[in-house]
Short mmCIF file of C-alpha atoms and ligand atoms in Angstrom, two decimals:
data_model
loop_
_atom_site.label_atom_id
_atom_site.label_comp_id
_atom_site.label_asym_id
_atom_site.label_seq_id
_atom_site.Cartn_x
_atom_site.Cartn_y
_atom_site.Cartn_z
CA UNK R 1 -20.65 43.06 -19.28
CA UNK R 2 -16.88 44.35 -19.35
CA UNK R 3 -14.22 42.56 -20.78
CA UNK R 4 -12.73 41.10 -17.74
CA UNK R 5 -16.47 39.79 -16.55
CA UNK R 6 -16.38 38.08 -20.08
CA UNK R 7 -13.10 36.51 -19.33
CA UNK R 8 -13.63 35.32 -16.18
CA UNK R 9 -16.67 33.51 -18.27
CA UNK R 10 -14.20 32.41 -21.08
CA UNK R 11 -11.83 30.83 -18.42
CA UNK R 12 -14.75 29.35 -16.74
CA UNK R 13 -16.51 27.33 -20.14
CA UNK R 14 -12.53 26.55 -20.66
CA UNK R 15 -11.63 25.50 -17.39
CA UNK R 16 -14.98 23.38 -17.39
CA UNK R 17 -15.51 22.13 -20.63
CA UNK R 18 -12.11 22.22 -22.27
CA UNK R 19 -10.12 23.67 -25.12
CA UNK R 20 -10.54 24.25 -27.96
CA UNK R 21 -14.47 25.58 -27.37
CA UNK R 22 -16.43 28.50 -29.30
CA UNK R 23 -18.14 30.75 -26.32
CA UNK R 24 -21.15 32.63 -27.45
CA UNK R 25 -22.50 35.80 -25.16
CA UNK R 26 -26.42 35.91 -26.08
CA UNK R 27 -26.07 39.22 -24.47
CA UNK R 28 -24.40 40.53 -27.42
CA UNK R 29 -26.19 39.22 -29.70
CA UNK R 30 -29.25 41.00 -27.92
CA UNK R 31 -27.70 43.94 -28.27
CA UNK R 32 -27.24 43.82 -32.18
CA UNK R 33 -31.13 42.95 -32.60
CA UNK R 34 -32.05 46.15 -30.77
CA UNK R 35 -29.58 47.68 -32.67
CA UNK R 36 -31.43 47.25 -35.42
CA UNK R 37 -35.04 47.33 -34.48
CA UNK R 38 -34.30 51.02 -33.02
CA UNK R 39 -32.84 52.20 -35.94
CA UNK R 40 -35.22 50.32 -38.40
CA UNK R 41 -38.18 50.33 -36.04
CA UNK R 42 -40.03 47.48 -35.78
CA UNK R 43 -41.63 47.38 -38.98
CA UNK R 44 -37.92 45.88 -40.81
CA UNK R 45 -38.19 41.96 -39.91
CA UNK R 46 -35.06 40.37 -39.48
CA UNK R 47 -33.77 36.64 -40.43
CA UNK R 48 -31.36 34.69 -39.42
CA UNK R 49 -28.94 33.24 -42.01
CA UNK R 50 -28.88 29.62 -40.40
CA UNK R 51 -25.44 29.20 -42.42
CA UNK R 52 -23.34 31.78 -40.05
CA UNK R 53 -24.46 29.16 -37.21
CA UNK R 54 -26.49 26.38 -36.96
CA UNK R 55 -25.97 25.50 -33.55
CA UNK R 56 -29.64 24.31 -32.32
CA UNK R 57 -29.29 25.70 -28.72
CA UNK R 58 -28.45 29.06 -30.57
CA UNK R 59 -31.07 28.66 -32.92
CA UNK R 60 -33.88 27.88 -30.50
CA UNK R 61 -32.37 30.84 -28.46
CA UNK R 62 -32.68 32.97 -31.36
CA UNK R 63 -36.54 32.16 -31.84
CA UNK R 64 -37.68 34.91 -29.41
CA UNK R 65 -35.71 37.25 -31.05
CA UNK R 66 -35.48 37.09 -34.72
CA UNK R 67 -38.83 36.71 -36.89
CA UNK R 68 -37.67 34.25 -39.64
CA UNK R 69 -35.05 31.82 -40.30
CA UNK R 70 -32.90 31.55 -43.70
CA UNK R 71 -32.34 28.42 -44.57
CA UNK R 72 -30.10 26.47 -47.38
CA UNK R 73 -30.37 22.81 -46.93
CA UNK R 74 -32.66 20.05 -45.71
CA UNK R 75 -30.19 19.87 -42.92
CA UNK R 76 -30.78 23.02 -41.65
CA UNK R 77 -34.27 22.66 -42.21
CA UNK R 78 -34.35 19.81 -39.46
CA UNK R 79 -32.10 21.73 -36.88
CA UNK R 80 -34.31 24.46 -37.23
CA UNK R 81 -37.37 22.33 -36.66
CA UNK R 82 -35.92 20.72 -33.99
CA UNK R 83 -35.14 24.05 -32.22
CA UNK R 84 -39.11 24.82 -32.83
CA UNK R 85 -39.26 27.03 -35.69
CA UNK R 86 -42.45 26.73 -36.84
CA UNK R 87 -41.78 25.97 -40.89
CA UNK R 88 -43.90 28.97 -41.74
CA UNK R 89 -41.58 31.14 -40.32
CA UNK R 90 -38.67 30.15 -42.90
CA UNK R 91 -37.20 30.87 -46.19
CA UNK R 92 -35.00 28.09 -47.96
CA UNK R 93 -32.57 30.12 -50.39
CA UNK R 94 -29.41 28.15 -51.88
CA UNK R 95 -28.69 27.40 -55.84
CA UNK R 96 -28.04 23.92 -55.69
CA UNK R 97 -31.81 22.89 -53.79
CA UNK R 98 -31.94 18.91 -54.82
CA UNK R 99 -35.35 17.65 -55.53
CA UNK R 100 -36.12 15.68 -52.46
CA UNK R 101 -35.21 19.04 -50.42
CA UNK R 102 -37.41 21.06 -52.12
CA UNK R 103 -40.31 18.06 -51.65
CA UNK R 104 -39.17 18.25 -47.65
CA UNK R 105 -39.11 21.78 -47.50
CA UNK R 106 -42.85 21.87 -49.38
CA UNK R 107 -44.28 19.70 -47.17
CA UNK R 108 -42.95 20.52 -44.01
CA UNK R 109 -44.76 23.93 -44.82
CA UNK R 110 -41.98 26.29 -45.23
CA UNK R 111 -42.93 29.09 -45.35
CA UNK R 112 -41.30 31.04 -48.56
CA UNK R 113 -38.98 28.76 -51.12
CA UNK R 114 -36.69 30.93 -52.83
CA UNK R 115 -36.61 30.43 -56.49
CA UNK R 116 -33.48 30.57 -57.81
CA UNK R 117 -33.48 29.29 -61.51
CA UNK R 118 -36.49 28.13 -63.55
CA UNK R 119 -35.60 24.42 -62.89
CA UNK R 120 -36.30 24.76 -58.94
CA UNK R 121 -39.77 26.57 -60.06
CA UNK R 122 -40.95 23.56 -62.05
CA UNK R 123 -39.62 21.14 -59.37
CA UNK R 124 -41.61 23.07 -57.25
CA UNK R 125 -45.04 23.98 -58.86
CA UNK R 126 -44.85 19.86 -59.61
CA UNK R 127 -44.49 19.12 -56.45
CA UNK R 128 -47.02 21.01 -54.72
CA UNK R 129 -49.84 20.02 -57.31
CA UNK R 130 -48.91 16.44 -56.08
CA UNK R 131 -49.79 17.69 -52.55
CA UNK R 132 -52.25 19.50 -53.55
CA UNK R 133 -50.87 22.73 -52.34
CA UNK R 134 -49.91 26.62 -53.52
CA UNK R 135 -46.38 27.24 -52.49
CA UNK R 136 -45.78 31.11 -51.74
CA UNK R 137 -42.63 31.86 -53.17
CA UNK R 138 -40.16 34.52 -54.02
CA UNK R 139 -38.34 34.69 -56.67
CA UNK R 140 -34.12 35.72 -56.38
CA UNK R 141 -33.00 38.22 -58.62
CA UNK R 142 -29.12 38.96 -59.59
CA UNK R 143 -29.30 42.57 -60.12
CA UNK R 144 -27.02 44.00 -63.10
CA UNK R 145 -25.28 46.35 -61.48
CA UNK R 146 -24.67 47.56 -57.69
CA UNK R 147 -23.83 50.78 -55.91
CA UNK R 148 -19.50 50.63 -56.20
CA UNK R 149 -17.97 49.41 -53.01
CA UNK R 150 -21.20 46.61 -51.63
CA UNK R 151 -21.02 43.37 -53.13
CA UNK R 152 -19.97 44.51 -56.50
CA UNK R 153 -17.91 41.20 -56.91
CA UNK R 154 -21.30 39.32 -57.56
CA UNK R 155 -23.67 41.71 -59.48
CA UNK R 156 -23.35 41.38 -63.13
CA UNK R 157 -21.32 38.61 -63.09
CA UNK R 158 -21.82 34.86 -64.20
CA UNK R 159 -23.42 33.66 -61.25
CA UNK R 160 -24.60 30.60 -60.06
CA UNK R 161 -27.41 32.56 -57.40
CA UNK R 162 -30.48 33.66 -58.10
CA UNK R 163 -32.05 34.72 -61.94
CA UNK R 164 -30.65 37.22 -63.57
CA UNK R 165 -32.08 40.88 -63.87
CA UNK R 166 -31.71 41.04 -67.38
CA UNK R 167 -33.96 38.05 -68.10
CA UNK R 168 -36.54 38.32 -65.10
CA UNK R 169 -39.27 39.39 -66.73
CA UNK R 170 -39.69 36.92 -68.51
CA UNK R 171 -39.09 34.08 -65.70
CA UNK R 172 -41.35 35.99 -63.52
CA UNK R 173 -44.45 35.53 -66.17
CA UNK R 174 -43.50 31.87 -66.03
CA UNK R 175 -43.67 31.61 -62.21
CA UNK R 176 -47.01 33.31 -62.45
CA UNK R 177 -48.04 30.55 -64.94
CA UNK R 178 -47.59 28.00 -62.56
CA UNK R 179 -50.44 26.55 -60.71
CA UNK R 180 -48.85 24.97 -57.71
CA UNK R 181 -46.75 28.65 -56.94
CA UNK R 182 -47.54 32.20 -56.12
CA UNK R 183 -45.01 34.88 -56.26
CA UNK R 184 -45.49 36.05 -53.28
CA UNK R 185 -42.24 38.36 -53.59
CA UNK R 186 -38.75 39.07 -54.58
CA UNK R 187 -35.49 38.30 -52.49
CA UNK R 188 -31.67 39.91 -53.54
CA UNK R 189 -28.56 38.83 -51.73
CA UNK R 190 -26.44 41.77 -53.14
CA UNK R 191 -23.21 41.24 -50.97
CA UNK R 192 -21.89 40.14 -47.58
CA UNK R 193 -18.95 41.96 -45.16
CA UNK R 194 -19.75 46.15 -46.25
CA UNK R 195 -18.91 48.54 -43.17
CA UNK R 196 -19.56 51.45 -45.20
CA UNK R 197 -22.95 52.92 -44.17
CA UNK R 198 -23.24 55.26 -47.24
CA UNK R 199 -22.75 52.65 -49.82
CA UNK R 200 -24.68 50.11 -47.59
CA UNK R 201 -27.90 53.02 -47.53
CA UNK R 202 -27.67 53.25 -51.14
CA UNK R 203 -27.69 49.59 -51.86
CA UNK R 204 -30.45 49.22 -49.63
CA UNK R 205 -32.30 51.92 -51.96
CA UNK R 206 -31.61 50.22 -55.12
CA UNK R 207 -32.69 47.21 -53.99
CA UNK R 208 -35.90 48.86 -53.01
CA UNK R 209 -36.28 50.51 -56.72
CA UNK R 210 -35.57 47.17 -58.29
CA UNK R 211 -38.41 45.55 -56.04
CA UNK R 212 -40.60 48.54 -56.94
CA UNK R 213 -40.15 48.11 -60.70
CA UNK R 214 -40.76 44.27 -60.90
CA UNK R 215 -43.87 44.58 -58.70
CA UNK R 216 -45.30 47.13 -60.64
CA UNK R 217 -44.61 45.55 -64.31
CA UNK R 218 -46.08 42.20 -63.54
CA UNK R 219 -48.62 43.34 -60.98
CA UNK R 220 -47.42 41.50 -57.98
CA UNK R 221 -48.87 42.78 -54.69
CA UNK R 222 -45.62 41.09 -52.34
CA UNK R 223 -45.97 39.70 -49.28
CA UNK R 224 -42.21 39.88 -48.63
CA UNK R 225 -39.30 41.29 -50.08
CA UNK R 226 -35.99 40.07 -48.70
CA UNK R 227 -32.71 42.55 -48.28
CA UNK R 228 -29.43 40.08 -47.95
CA UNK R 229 -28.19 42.56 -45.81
CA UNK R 230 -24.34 42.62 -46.53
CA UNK R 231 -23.68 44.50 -42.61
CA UNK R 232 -20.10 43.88 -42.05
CA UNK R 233 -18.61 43.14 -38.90
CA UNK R 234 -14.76 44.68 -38.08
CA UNK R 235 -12.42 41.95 -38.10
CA UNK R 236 -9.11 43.52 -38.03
CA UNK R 237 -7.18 46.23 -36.72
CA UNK R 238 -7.76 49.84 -37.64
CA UNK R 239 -11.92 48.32 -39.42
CA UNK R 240 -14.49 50.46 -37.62
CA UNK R 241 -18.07 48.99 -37.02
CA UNK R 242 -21.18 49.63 -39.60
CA UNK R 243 -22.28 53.41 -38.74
CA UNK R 244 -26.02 51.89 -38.48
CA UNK R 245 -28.07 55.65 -37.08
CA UNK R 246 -26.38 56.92 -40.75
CA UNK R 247 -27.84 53.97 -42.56
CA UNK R 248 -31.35 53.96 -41.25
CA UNK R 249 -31.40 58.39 -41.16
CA UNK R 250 -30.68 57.67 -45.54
CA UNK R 251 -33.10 55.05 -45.66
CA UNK R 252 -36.37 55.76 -43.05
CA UNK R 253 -37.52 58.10 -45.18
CA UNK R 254 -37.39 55.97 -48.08
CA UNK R 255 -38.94 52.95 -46.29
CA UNK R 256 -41.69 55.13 -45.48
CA UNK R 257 -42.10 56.51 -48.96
CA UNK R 258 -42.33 53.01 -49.98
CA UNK R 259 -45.11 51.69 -47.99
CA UNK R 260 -47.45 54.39 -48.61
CA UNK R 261 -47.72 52.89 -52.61
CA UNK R 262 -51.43 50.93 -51.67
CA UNK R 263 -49.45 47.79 -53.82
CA UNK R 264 -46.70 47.50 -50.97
CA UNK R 265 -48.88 48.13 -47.78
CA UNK R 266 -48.94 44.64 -46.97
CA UNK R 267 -45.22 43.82 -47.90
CA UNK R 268 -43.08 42.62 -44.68
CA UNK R 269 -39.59 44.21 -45.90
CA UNK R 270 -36.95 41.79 -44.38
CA UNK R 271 -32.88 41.89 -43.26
CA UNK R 272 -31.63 38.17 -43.69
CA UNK R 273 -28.52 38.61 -42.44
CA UNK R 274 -25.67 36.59 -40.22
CA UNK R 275 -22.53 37.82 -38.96
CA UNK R 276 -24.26 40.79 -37.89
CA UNK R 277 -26.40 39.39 -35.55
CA UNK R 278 -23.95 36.53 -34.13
CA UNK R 279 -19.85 37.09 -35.32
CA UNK R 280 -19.50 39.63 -32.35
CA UNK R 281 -21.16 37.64 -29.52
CA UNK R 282 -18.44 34.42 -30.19
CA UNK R 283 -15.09 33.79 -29.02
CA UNK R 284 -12.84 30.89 -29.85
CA UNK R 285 -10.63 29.92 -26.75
CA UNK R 286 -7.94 28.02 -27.71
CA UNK R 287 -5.32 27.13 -25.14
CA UNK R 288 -1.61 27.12 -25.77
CA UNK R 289 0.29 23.27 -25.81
CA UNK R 290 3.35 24.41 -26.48
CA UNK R 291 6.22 27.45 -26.95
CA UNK R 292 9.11 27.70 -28.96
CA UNK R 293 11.14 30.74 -30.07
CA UNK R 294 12.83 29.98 -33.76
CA UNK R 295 14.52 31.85 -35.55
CA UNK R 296 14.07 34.87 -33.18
CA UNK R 297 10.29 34.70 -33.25
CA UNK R 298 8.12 33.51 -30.56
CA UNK R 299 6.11 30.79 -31.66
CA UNK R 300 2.25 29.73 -28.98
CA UNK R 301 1.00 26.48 -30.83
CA UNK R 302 -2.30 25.97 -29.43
CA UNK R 303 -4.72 22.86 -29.28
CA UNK R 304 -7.01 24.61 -31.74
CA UNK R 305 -6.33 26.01 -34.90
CA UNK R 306 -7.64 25.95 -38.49
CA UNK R 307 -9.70 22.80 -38.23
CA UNK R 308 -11.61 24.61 -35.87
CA UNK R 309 -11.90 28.20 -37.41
CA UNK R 310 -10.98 28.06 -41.08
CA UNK R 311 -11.67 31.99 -41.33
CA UNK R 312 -9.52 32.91 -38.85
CA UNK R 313 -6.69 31.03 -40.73
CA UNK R 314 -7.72 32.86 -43.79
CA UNK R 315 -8.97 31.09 -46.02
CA UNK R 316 -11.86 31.81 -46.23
CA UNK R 317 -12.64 34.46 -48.99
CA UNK R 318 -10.46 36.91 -47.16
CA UNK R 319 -8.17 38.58 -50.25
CA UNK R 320 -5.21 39.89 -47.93
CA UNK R 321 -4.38 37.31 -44.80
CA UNK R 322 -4.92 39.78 -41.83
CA UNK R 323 -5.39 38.18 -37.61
CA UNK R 324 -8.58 38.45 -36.13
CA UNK R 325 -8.62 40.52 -33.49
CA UNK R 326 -7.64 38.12 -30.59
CA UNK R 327 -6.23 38.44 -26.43
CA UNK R 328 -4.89 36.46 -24.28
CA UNK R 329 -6.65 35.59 -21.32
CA UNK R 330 -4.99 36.61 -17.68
CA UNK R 331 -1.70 38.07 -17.99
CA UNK R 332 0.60 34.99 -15.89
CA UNK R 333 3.40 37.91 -15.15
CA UNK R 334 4.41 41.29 -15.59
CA UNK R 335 1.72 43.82 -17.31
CA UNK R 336 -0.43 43.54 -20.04
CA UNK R 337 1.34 46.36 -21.48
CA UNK R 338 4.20 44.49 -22.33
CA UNK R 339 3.75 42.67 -25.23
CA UNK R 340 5.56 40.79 -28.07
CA UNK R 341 5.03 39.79 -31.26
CA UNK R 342 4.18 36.51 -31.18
CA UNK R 343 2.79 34.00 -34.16
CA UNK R 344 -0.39 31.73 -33.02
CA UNK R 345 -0.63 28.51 -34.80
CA UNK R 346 -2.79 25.81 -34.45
CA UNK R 347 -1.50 21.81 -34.17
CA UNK R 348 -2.25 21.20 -37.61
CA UNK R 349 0.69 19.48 -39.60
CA UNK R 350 0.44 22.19 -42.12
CA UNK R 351 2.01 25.62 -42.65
CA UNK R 352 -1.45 27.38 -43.01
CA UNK R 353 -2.43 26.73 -40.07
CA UNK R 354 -1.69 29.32 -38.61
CA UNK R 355 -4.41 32.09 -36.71
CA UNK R 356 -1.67 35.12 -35.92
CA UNK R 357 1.66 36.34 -37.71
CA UNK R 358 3.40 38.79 -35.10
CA UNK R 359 0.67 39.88 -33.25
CA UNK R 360 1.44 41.86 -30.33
CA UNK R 361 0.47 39.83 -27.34
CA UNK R 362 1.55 39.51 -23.43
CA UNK R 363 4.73 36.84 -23.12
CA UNK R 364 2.39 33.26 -23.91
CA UNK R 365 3.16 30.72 -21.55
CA UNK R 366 1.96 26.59 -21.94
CA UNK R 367 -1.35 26.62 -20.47
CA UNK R 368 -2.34 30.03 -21.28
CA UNK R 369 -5.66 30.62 -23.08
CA UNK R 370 -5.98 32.84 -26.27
CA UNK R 371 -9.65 34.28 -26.85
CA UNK R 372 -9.99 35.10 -31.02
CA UNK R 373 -12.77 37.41 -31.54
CA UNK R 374 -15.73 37.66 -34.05
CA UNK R 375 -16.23 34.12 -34.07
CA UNK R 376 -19.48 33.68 -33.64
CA UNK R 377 -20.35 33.67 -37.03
CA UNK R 378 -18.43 31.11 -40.05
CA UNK R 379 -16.48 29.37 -36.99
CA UNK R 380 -17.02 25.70 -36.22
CA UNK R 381 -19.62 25.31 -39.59
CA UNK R 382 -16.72 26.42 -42.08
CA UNK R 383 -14.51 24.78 -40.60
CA UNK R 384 -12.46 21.41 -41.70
CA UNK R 385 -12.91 19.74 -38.55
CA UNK R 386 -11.89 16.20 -39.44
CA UNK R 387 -8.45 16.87 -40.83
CA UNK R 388 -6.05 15.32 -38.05
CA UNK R 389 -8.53 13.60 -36.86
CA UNK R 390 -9.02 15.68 -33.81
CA UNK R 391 -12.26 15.98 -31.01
CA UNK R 392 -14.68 18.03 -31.87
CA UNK R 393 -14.51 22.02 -30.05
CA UNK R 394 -16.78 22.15 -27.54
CA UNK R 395 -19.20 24.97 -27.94
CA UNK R 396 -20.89 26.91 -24.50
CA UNK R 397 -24.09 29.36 -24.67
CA UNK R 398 -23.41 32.37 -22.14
CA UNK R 399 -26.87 33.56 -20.88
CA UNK R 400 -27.28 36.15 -18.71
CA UNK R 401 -23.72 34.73 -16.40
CA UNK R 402 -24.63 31.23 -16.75
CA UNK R 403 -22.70 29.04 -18.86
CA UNK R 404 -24.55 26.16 -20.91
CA UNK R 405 -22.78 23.10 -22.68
CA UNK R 406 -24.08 23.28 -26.75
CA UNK R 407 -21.79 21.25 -28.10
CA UNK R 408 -23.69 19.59 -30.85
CA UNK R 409 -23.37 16.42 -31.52
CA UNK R 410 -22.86 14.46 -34.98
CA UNK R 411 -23.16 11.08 -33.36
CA UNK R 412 -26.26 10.29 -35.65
CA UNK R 413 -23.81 12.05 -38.97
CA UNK R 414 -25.25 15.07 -40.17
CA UNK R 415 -28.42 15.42 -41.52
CA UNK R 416 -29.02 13.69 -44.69
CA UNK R 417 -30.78 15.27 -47.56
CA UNK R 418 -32.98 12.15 -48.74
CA UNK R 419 -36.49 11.22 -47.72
CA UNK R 420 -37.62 7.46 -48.11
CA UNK R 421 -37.82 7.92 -52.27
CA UNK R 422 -34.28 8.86 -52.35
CA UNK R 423 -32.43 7.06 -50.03
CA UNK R 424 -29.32 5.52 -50.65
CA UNK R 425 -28.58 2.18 -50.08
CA UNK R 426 -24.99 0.99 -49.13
CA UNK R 427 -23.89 -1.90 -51.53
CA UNK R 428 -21.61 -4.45 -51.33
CA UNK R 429 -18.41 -3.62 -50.99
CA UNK R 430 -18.62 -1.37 -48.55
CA UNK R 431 -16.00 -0.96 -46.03
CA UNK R 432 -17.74 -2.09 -43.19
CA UNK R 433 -16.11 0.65 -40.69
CA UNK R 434 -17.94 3.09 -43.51
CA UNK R 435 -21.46 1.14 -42.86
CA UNK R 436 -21.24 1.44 -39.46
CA UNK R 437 -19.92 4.83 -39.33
CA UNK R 438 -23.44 5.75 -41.88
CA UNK R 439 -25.63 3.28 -39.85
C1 LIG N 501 -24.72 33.74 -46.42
C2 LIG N 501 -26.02 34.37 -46.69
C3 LIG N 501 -26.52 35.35 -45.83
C4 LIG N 501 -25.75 35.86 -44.64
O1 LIG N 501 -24.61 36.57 -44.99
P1 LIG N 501 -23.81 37.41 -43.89
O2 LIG N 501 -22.70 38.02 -44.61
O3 LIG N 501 -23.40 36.44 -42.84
O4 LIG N 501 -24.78 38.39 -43.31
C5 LIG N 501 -27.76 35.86 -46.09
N1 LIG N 501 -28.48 35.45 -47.16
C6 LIG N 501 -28.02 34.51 -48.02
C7 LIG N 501 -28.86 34.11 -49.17
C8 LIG N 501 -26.77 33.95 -47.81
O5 LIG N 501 -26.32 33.04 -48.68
#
């Protein structure tokens, strides 16, 4: 599809649905999983981080194309059920797992709980001797140290994720103690956002050695060891994309290496990853409200802003505030190769709400539609939508050239993470607008 077929599609959802909306091509995201299954083959399985989007039409979409799901909350537990995962098919990672999500997760049937401290193992074990059950799980490990350049802000650091390297050996004898659990293998999320395909190879190998080396000392024979992939996606100007035929010629060989040890022949060895698969295939259309030139600078405030797409505002874990890569959509006159500099804000009442400083753009007109890339991934779910009290974005599924409403819908409030032992009872004194609003 070329860029202009894509706009014409981006005007269309607009034009139909309304501003602001996120616009997701499936197409693209198609192209990212073969990607990676021809340069992995098909014997790396791939899951989805649920957290980079948990839109349930996407998520259903995604279940003839990914193999697992990554989940992090009872919430996304249910969307992913309700978009007809089968449980077995999921891991549930996250460091703050309450107990009643754990008990959901167990007997739903999910598939691999991710241990991340001691306490969620006991929870856990308890649990599923209740139910009468063996939970398979893996256990995540903080490594010490990382290859320099991937991620290297989280290993040997006090973290909240995972257990730490230096005192795994000893959790993992407890685990193995533990009636109602089997280790069934290790996970490591070593980093997120790397576009360098040397440092990303050698994580990948590290990662493999550290697997390798717990396996072997405590004689586990894994079903599945998970990669947190850490594949970047270029955001800004002058970023180039993840050189992924350079990662997989470092690493095949490896790979192969590593499944000929008779301990690792049955190990699925999975990339859980996110923005790789999805950040590319969104756009966020946002139309322009209003113009003003002050001070000498054009100013396009546009019905969408940072309450829709907090990264593109950035603030979200971005160290240096850079613009997503963004166009406008139909040039109204003259060519596109006149451009100004221009600053894109959103209608916030608040400074930071701002998606552009001076980006070079054709003259922005009211009405006009502005199309901010890579945001298919961290969009509308890390976003402060309530703030201003503004409507919810609309969101629209592109498949093949047909365009499908998604917008999901929080009539119901989001998913709550108590079952019938833990629910919460409003009191007296409750506002009644609140009761009704949590009815
Ligand atoms: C967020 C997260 C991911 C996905 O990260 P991306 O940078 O979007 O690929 C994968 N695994 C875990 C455990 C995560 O927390």
């Amino acid at each position: 599809m070329t860029r202009s077929d894509e706009d014409e599609l981006l005007k269309r959802a607009a034009d139909r649905f309304g501003t602001p909306c996120f616009v997701y091509f499936t197409q693209r995201i198609e192209q990212r999983i073969s990607l990676l299954r021809t340069n992995f083959g098909p014997d790396l399985g791939l899951s989805y981080a649920v957290k980079a989007n948990p839109n349930p039409a996407l998520l259903e979409w995604l279940s003839g194309e990914v193999d697992h799901l990554d989940i992090s909350s009872a919430g996304e537990l249910r969307l992913a059920q309700e978009a007809g995962w089968d449980p077995a098919l999921l891991s549930f990672t996250g460091p703050g797992k309450r107990e009643a999500e754990i008990r959901e997760a167990i007997r739903a049937g999910v598939g691999h709980l991710v241990i991340e401290s001691l306490r969620e193992a006991r929870i856990a074990d308890r649990i599923a001797r209740q139910a009468a059950r063996v939970q398979p799980v893996l256990m995540r490990i903080s490594p010490e140290s990382l290859p320099k350049g991937f991620g290297d802000q989280m290993a040997g650091k006090p973290t909240p994720f995972g257990i730490d390297m230096e005192v795994a050996h000893d959790a993992i004898s407890i685990i193995q103690s533990l009636t109602g659990l089997s280790l069934a293998g290790f996970h490591i999320y070593a980093g997120t956002q790397c576009l360098k395909a040397d440092v990303i190879a050698e994580t990948y190998r590290h990662l493999l050695d550290i697997f390798a080396r717990l396996c072997s000392a405590h004689d586990v024979k894994p079903a599945m060891l998970v990669m947190g992939s850490g594949l970047g996606v270029p955001y800004h100007q002058g970023e180039t994309p993840v050189d992924l035929r350079f990662v997989s010629r470092m690493l095949n060989g490896e790979l192969s290496t590593f499944r000929k040890e008779p301990r690792f022949t049955n190990a699925k060895i999975v990339l859980e990853l996110g923005r790789y698969l999805v950040s590319q295939a969104g756009y966020f259309v946002t139309r322009v409200v209003s113009t003003k030139t002050s001070r000498g600078r054009r100013i396009a405030i546009c019905d969408g802003g940072m309450n829709n797409h907090l990264p593109a505002s950035g603030h979200f874990g971005m160290v240096m505030r850079r613009s997503y890569r963004m166009h406008s959509i139909g040039v109204r006159n003259g060519s596109a190769d006149e451009t100004e500099a221009v600053d894109v804000v959103g209608p916030l009442c608040t400074s930071i709400d701002r998606l552009a400083s001076g980006v070079e753009l054709p003259r922005l007109e009211e009405g006009d539609l502005i199309a901010v890339h890579n945001s298919g991934a961290y969009g509308l779910t890390a976003s402060p939508v309530h703030f201003i009290s503004h409507p919810m974005p609309e969101e629209v599924m592109v498949v093949a050239d047909t365009l499908l409403r998604i917008t999901r819908s929080f009539a119901s409030g989001p998913a709550r993470a108590c079952d019938s032992e833990d629910a919460v009872r409003l009191v007296d004194g409750t506002h009644p607008a609140a009761a009704n609003q949590n009815a």
